[in-house]
Amino acid sequence: MIPALLVATALFAAGCSEKPHAHGADAPAAAHDDDHAPAGGKDAAVTGHDALVTLTAEAVRAARLELATAQVKPLVSSLVVPARITFTQGGVAKVASRVPGRLDTLGVVLGQKVKRGQVLGYLDSPELGQARADFLSAATKARVAEANYKREQELLAKGITSEREMREAESAFVTAQAETNAADGRLHALGLSDKEISLLRANDHYSSRFPAISPLDGTVVEIQVTIGQAVEATTPLFTVADLSQLWAMLDLAESQLSRVRTGQRVAITVQALPGQAFEGEVGYIGDIVDEKTRTIPVRVVVNNADRRLKPGMFAQATVATEAEAPGAGPGANHHVVVPRQAIQQVAGESVVFVPISETQFRPREVKTGATSASEVEVRSGLQAGERYVAQGAFILKSELSKESMGEGHSH
């Protein structure tokens, strides 16, 4: 009786040991996939048998799996440095009073978009009013002196007047012209344009009001005065800035300089906008090292069409640089590069999941090399041109773990 029981037990054990391989139609697929196994092992299940994760079509859609084709390319590493957001050099203007007086009216509000030449406000300036009055007086005297000089020339030609009287008229005319030119120069110094002075000459009317003009297209970001406030000739009144493009200023250590060049892509992030990155490009690398900090200024040009970035913000700049092996030149030793999330750790081994069909995926052991913040270099186990799961591999790993814990087979 006992020998018969032992034989039955042995047969039962043998049947159980063969059960994982009895997959019917799946067996040829597994055998065919062995041809693509990495050196040192086939598409082996790190769980101890030929693993195959099978999901329903609905589960595949819910997992949002994304497939990609393995490509050989340089591994892009990241250089992360602090930055500060500033206006561009030609994208900000301080509009100051050019005459002493007081602010009479405001023509804009904070945040208003303005055009070049638009009036931002008016100053009332007794000094400007006096300068305009002096100009009109000098211009009138010059016209009278010119007419008198011409008349004396005609009378001299007819022998009615003396040459001395004609010369006196000429001298008075030259003096009046000099006074007019001086008054004209004074108005220009106070900020009036040729057009405004011509209108003043034509209308014979003067005013003590002086306009503050925007020198560029942009947005009013500061108004430093209030109506009725007394101002001096250099008092700042408004700040107008073009916010569609800003600079991110970086300070690089000398040891980091070799990894940065003009034209490199830079991702800018700020604490105020978590999860959002702004694309920029290195536009200038400083030519002088700061003697105190031993850093080099680097300017990154950032598009800000939606105006989410604000000048004055502190930021973090991630400069995309190509990782190179020590002693290797650019472009040397390139390997297959995949996203970090495509690599999963199963039973202490690095694996990627390769599709067998639309709903079946097999883990494949790979050997990894250098890594960056977002990518991993694959030295062996995945060939260029092969398809793999780039997004959602963690879900497949979870299904594989369920099998190894005896919770049932996904396939």
Coordinates of C-alpha atoms in Angstrom, one line a residue:
M1 CA 0.0 0.0 0.0
I2 CA 2.8 2.4 0.9
P3 CA 4.7 1.9 -2.3
A4 CA 1.5 2.6 -4.3
L5 CA 0.9 5.8 -2.4
L6 CA 4.5 7.0 -3.1
V7 CA 4.1 6.4 -6.8
A8 CA 0.8 8.4 -6.9
T9 CA 2.5 11.2 -5.0
A10 CA 5.4 11.3 -7.4
L11 CA 3.1 11.4 -10.4
F12 CA 1.1 14.3 -8.9
A13 CA 4.3 16.3 -8.3
A14 CA 5.5 15.7 -11.8
G15 CA 2.2 16.9 -13.2
C16 CA 2.4 20.1 -11.2
S17 CA 5.9 20.8 -12.3
E18 CA 4.9 20.7 -15.9
K19 CA 1.7 22.8 -15.5
P20 CA 3.3 26.3 -16.1
H21 CA 4.5 25.2 -19.6
A22 CA 1.2 23.9 -20.8
H23 CA -0.2 27.0 -22.3
G24 CA -1.4 25.6 -25.6
A25 CA -1.2 28.3 -28.3
D26 CA 1.1 30.4 -26.1
A27 CA 3.9 27.9 -26.3
P28 CA 5.1 28.6 -29.9
A29 CA 5.1 32.4 -29.1
A30 CA 7.4 31.8 -26.2
A31 CA 9.7 29.6 -28.2
H32 CA 9.9 32.2 -31.0
D33 CA 10.7 35.0 -28.5
D34 CA 13.7 33.0 -27.3
D35 CA 15.5 34.0 -30.5
H36 CA 15.6 37.6 -29.2
A37 CA 16.8 36.8 -25.7
P38 CA 19.8 38.8 -24.4
A39 CA 23.2 37.2 -24.0
G40 CA 23.5 35.1 -20.9
G41 CA 19.8 34.2 -20.8
K42 CA 16.5 34.1 -22.7
D43 CA 13.4 36.2 -22.1
A44 CA 13.6 34.7 -18.7
A45 CA 11.1 35.2 -15.9
V46 CA 12.9 36.7 -13.0
T47 CA 10.2 35.0 -11.0
G48 CA 11.6 31.6 -11.9
H49 CA 9.6 30.6 -15.0
D50 CA 8.7 32.0 -18.4
A51 CA 6.5 34.9 -17.3
L52 CA 3.9 36.3 -19.6
V53 CA 1.5 39.0 -18.4
T54 CA -1.8 38.9 -20.1
L55 CA -4.4 41.7 -19.7
T56 CA -7.8 42.1 -21.1
A57 CA -8.3 44.7 -23.8
E58 CA -10.2 46.8 -21.2
A59 CA -7.4 46.6 -18.7
V60 CA -4.8 47.6 -21.4
R61 CA -6.9 50.7 -22.1
A62 CA -7.3 51.5 -18.4
A63 CA -3.5 51.1 -17.8
R64 CA -2.8 53.7 -20.6
L65 CA 0.2 51.7 -21.7
E66 CA 2.4 53.5 -24.3
L67 CA 4.7 51.6 -26.6
A68 CA 7.9 53.0 -28.1
T69 CA 10.6 51.9 -30.5
A70 CA 14.1 51.5 -29.0
Q71 CA 16.5 54.1 -30.4
V72 CA 20.2 54.7 -30.2
K73 CA 20.9 58.3 -29.2
P74 CA 23.0 60.3 -26.8
L75 CA 22.0 60.2 -23.2
V76 CA 20.8 63.7 -22.2
S77 CA 21.8 64.5 -18.7
S78 CA 20.8 67.6 -16.8
L79 CA 22.6 70.4 -15.1
V80 CA 20.4 72.0 -12.5
V81 CA 21.3 75.5 -11.2
P82 CA 19.3 78.3 -9.5
A83 CA 18.1 81.2 -11.6
R84 CA 16.2 84.5 -11.3
I85 CA 13.7 85.9 -13.8
T86 CA 14.4 89.4 -15.1
F87 CA 13.3 91.8 -17.8
T88 CA 15.2 91.7 -21.1
Q89 CA 17.6 94.6 -21.6
G90 CA 15.6 96.3 -24.3
G91 CA 12.2 95.2 -22.9
V92 CA 11.8 97.6 -20.0
A93 CA 11.7 101.4 -19.8
K94 CA 11.6 103.8 -17.0
V95 CA 9.6 106.9 -17.9
A96 CA 10.8 109.8 -15.8
S97 CA 9.7 113.5 -15.6
R98 CA 12.0 115.7 -17.6
V99 CA 10.7 118.9 -16.0
P100 CA 9.9 119.8 -12.4
G101 CA 6.2 120.2 -11.6
R102 CA 3.4 118.1 -10.3
L103 CA 1.4 115.2 -11.8
D104 CA -1.8 116.6 -13.2
T105 CA -3.6 113.5 -14.7
L106 CA -3.1 109.7 -15.1
G107 CA -3.9 108.2 -18.5
V108 CA -3.3 104.5 -17.7
V109 CA -3.7 102.0 -14.9
L110 CA -1.5 99.1 -13.8
G111 CA -1.5 96.2 -16.1
Q112 CA -2.7 98.2 -19.1
K113 CA -1.1 97.4 -22.4
V114 CA 0.2 100.5 -24.2
K115 CA 1.7 101.3 -27.6
R116 CA 4.9 103.2 -28.3
G117 CA 4.2 107.0 -28.3
Q118 CA 1.0 106.6 -26.1
V119 CA 0.5 109.2 -23.4
L120 CA 0.7 107.7 -19.9
G121 CA -0.1 110.9 -18.0
Y122 CA 0.3 114.7 -17.9
L123 CA 2.5 116.9 -15.8
D124 CA 1.8 120.5 -15.0
S125 CA 5.1 122.4 -15.1
P126 CA 5.4 126.2 -14.7
E127 CA 9.0 125.9 -16.0
L128 CA 7.8 124.3 -19.2
G129 CA 5.1 127.0 -19.5
Q130 CA 7.7 129.7 -19.1
A131 CA 9.9 128.0 -21.7
R132 CA 7.1 127.9 -24.2
A133 CA 6.2 131.5 -23.6
D134 CA 9.8 132.5 -24.1
F135 CA 9.9 130.6 -27.4
L136 CA 6.7 132.2 -28.7
S137 CA 8.0 135.6 -27.7
A138 CA 11.4 135.0 -29.4
A139 CA 9.7 133.6 -32.5
T140 CA 7.5 136.7 -32.8
K141 CA 10.4 139.1 -32.4
A142 CA 12.3 137.1 -35.0
R143 CA 9.4 137.5 -37.5
V144 CA 9.2 141.3 -36.9
A145 CA 13.0 141.7 -37.1
E146 CA 13.1 139.7 -40.4
A147 CA 10.3 141.8 -41.9
N148 CA 12.1 145.1 -40.9
Y149 CA 15.4 143.9 -42.2
K150 CA 13.8 143.1 -45.6
R151 CA 12.1 146.4 -45.8
E152 CA 15.4 148.3 -45.0
Q153 CA 17.1 146.3 -47.8
E154 CA 14.4 147.5 -50.3
L155 CA 14.6 151.1 -49.1
L156 CA 18.4 151.1 -49.4
A157 CA 18.1 149.8 -52.9
K158 CA 15.8 152.8 -53.7
G159 CA 18.1 155.3 -51.9
I160 CA 15.5 156.1 -49.3
T161 CA 17.4 154.9 -46.3
S162 CA 21.0 154.7 -45.2
E163 CA 23.2 151.7 -45.1
R164 CA 23.7 152.2 -41.3
E165 CA 20.0 151.8 -40.7
M166 CA 19.9 148.7 -42.9
R167 CA 22.8 147.2 -40.9
E168 CA 21.1 147.9 -37.6
A169 CA 18.0 146.1 -38.9
E170 CA 20.2 143.2 -40.0
S171 CA 21.8 143.0 -36.5
A172 CA 18.4 143.0 -34.8
F173 CA 17.2 140.2 -37.0
V174 CA 20.3 138.0 -36.3
T175 CA 19.9 138.6 -32.6
A176 CA 16.2 137.6 -32.7
Q177 CA 17.1 134.4 -34.6
A178 CA 19.7 133.5 -32.0
E179 CA 17.1 134.0 -29.2
T180 CA 14.6 131.9 -31.1
N181 CA 17.1 129.1 -31.6
A182 CA 18.0 129.2 -27.9
A183 CA 14.3 129.0 -26.9
D184 CA 13.8 126.1 -29.3
G185 CA 16.8 124.3 -27.8
R186 CA 15.4 124.8 -24.3
L187 CA 12.1 123.2 -25.4
H188 CA 13.9 120.2 -26.9
A189 CA 15.9 119.8 -23.7
L190 CA 12.6 119.7 -21.8
G191 CA 11.3 116.8 -24.0
L192 CA 9.3 118.5 -26.7
S193 CA 9.6 117.0 -30.2
D194 CA 10.0 118.9 -33.5
K195 CA 6.4 118.2 -34.3
E196 CA 5.1 119.6 -31.0
I197 CA 7.3 122.8 -31.4
S198 CA 6.0 123.3 -34.9
L199 CA 2.4 123.1 -33.6
L200 CA 3.3 125.5 -30.9
R201 CA 4.6 127.9 -33.5
A202 CA 1.6 127.6 -35.7
N203 CA -1.0 128.0 -32.9
D204 CA 0.7 130.8 -31.0
H205 CA -0.6 129.2 -27.8
Y206 CA 1.3 127.8 -25.0
S207 CA 0.5 125.5 -22.1
S208 CA 2.2 124.3 -18.9
R209 CA 1.0 120.7 -19.4
F210 CA 3.7 118.2 -20.4
P211 CA 2.9 114.6 -21.6
A212 CA 4.7 111.5 -20.3
I213 CA 5.2 109.2 -23.3
S214 CA 5.7 105.4 -23.5
P215 CA 8.9 104.7 -25.5
L216 CA 7.9 101.1 -26.4
D217 CA 5.0 98.7 -26.8
G218 CA 4.4 96.8 -23.5
T219 CA 2.5 96.7 -20.2
V220 CA 2.4 99.3 -17.5
V221 CA 4.0 97.4 -14.6
E222 CA 4.6 100.3 -12.2
I223 CA 3.1 103.7 -11.5
Q224 CA 5.4 105.4 -9.0
V225 CA 3.4 108.7 -8.5
T226 CA 0.0 109.9 -7.6
I227 CA -2.1 112.8 -8.9
G228 CA -1.0 116.1 -7.4
Q229 CA 2.4 114.8 -6.3
A230 CA 5.3 117.2 -6.9
V231 CA 8.1 115.7 -9.0
E232 CA 11.6 116.8 -9.9
A233 CA 13.2 116.6 -13.4
T234 CA 14.5 113.0 -12.8
T235 CA 11.6 111.5 -10.8
P236 CA 10.5 108.1 -12.2
L237 CA 6.8 108.1 -13.1
F238 CA 6.0 104.9 -14.9
T239 CA 7.7 101.5 -15.8
V240 CA 6.6 100.0 -19.1
A241 CA 7.8 96.4 -19.9
D242 CA 7.5 93.9 -22.7
L243 CA 6.6 90.7 -20.9
S244 CA 6.3 88.5 -23.9
Q245 CA 9.9 87.5 -23.5
L246 CA 12.0 87.4 -20.4
W247 CA 15.5 86.4 -19.3
A248 CA 16.5 83.7 -16.7
M249 CA 19.9 84.7 -15.3
L250 CA 22.1 81.8 -14.1
D251 CA 25.4 81.9 -12.3
L252 CA 27.5 78.9 -13.4
A253 CA 30.5 77.6 -11.5
E254 CA 33.7 77.4 -13.5
S255 CA 33.6 73.5 -13.3
Q256 CA 30.2 73.6 -15.0
L257 CA 31.1 75.9 -17.9
S258 CA 32.3 73.2 -20.3
R259 CA 28.8 71.6 -20.2
V260 CA 27.0 74.7 -21.4
R261 CA 26.9 76.3 -24.9
T262 CA 24.7 78.9 -26.6
G263 CA 21.6 77.4 -28.2
Q264 CA 21.2 74.6 -25.6
R265 CA 17.6 73.9 -24.4
V266 CA 16.8 74.9 -20.8
A267 CA 13.7 74.0 -18.8
I268 CA 12.7 76.7 -16.3
T269 CA 10.5 75.9 -13.3
V270 CA 9.3 78.1 -10.5
Q271 CA 7.8 77.3 -7.1
A272 CA 4.7 79.4 -7.8
L273 CA 3.8 77.2 -10.7
P274 CA 4.4 73.6 -9.7
G275 CA 4.4 71.0 -12.4
Q276 CA 4.9 73.5 -15.2
A277 CA 8.1 74.0 -17.2
F278 CA 9.0 76.8 -19.5
E279 CA 11.2 76.2 -22.5
G280 CA 14.2 78.5 -22.9
E281 CA 17.5 78.7 -24.8
V282 CA 20.9 79.8 -23.8
G283 CA 21.5 83.1 -25.5
Y284 CA 24.7 84.4 -23.9
I285 CA 27.5 83.1 -21.8
G286 CA 29.5 85.7 -19.9
D287 CA 33.0 86.5 -20.8
I288 CA 34.2 87.5 -17.3
V289 CA 34.4 85.4 -14.1
D290 CA 33.1 87.1 -11.0
E291 CA 36.2 87.4 -8.7
K292 CA 34.2 87.0 -5.5
T293 CA 31.8 84.2 -6.4
R294 CA 34.0 82.5 -9.1
T295 CA 30.9 82.2 -11.3
I296 CA 30.0 83.1 -14.9
P297 CA 26.7 84.7 -15.8
V298 CA 24.6 82.9 -18.3
R299 CA 21.5 84.4 -19.9
V300 CA 18.6 82.2 -21.0
V301 CA 15.9 83.6 -23.3
V302 CA 12.4 82.4 -22.2
N303 CA 9.2 82.8 -24.2
N304 CA 6.5 84.2 -21.9
A305 CA 3.6 84.9 -24.3
D306 CA 1.0 83.8 -21.7
R307 CA 2.7 86.1 -19.0
R308 CA 2.8 83.4 -16.3
L309 CA 6.4 84.1 -15.4
K310 CA 7.0 87.3 -13.4
P311 CA 10.2 89.3 -13.3
G312 CA 11.8 88.9 -9.8
M313 CA 10.8 85.2 -9.4
F314 CA 13.4 82.8 -8.2
A315 CA 13.6 79.7 -10.5
Q316 CA 15.4 76.5 -11.2
A317 CA 17.0 76.0 -14.5
T318 CA 17.6 72.5 -15.9
V319 CA 20.1 72.7 -18.8
A320 CA 20.0 69.7 -21.1
T321 CA 23.5 68.5 -21.6
E322 CA 24.9 65.4 -23.4
A323 CA 26.4 62.9 -21.1
E324 CA 29.8 61.6 -22.2
A325 CA 32.0 58.8 -20.9
P326 CA 35.2 59.9 -19.3
G327 CA 37.8 60.6 -22.0
A328 CA 35.2 60.1 -24.9
G329 CA 34.5 62.7 -27.4
P330 CA 31.0 63.9 -28.2
G331 CA 28.9 61.2 -29.9
A332 CA 31.1 58.3 -28.7
N333 CA 29.6 55.2 -27.1
H334 CA 26.0 55.9 -27.8
H335 CA 23.6 53.1 -26.7
V336 CA 19.8 52.5 -26.7
V337 CA 18.2 55.0 -24.4
V338 CA 14.8 54.6 -22.8
P339 CA 12.7 56.6 -20.2
R340 CA 13.5 55.9 -16.6
Q341 CA 9.9 54.6 -16.0
A342 CA 10.4 51.9 -18.7
I343 CA 12.9 50.2 -16.4
Q344 CA 11.5 48.2 -13.6
Q345 CA 13.2 46.2 -10.8
V346 CA 11.9 42.7 -10.5
A347 CA 13.6 40.2 -8.1
G348 CA 16.7 42.4 -8.0
E349 CA 17.0 42.6 -11.8
S350 CA 16.4 45.4 -14.3
V351 CA 13.7 44.5 -16.8
V352 CA 11.8 46.1 -19.6
F353 CA 8.4 44.8 -20.9
V354 CA 8.2 43.9 -24.5
P355 CA 4.9 43.3 -26.3
I356 CA 4.0 39.7 -27.5
S357 CA 0.6 40.8 -28.7
E358 CA -1.8 43.6 -28.1
T359 CA -2.6 42.2 -24.6
Q360 CA 0.4 40.1 -23.7
F361 CA 3.8 41.4 -22.4
R362 CA 6.9 39.7 -21.4
P363 CA 9.6 41.0 -19.0
R364 CA 13.1 41.0 -20.4
E365 CA 16.2 41.4 -18.4
V366 CA 18.5 44.3 -19.5
K367 CA 21.8 45.7 -18.4
T368 CA 21.7 49.4 -17.8
G369 CA 24.5 52.0 -17.9
A370 CA 24.5 55.8 -17.3
T371 CA 21.4 57.5 -16.2
S372 CA 20.0 61.0 -16.2
A373 CA 17.0 62.7 -14.5
S374 CA 14.6 61.2 -17.1
E375 CA 16.4 58.5 -19.2
V376 CA 18.5 55.4 -18.8
E377 CA 21.1 53.9 -21.0
V378 CA 20.5 50.2 -22.0
R379 CA 23.9 48.4 -22.6
S380 CA 22.3 45.0 -23.5
G381 CA 19.0 43.1 -23.6
L382 CA 17.1 45.6 -25.8
Q383 CA 18.1 46.2 -29.4
A384 CA 17.5 49.3 -31.5
G385 CA 14.2 48.9 -33.4
E386 CA 12.5 46.7 -30.9
R387 CA 9.2 47.7 -29.3
Y388 CA 8.9 48.1 -25.6
V389 CA 6.5 49.5 -23.0
A390 CA 7.6 53.1 -22.4
Q391 CA 4.7 54.2 -20.1
G392 CA 2.8 52.0 -17.7
A393 CA 5.5 49.3 -17.1
F394 CA 4.9 49.6 -13.3
I395 CA 1.4 48.2 -13.8
L396 CA 2.8 45.2 -15.6
K397 CA 5.3 44.7 -12.8
S398 CA 2.4 44.7 -10.3
E399 CA 0.6 42.0 -12.3
L400 CA 3.8 40.0 -12.4
S401 CA 4.2 40.3 -8.6
K402 CA 0.7 39.0 -8.1
E403 CA 1.6 35.8 -9.9
S404 CA 4.7 35.3 -8.0
M405 CA 2.8 35.6 -4.7
G406 CA 0.4 32.9 -5.8
E407 CA -2.6 35.2 -6.4
G408 CA -3.3 33.6 -9.8
H409 CA -1.9 33.9 -13.3
S410 CA -2.7 36.9 -15.5
H411 CA -2.4 34.5 -18.4

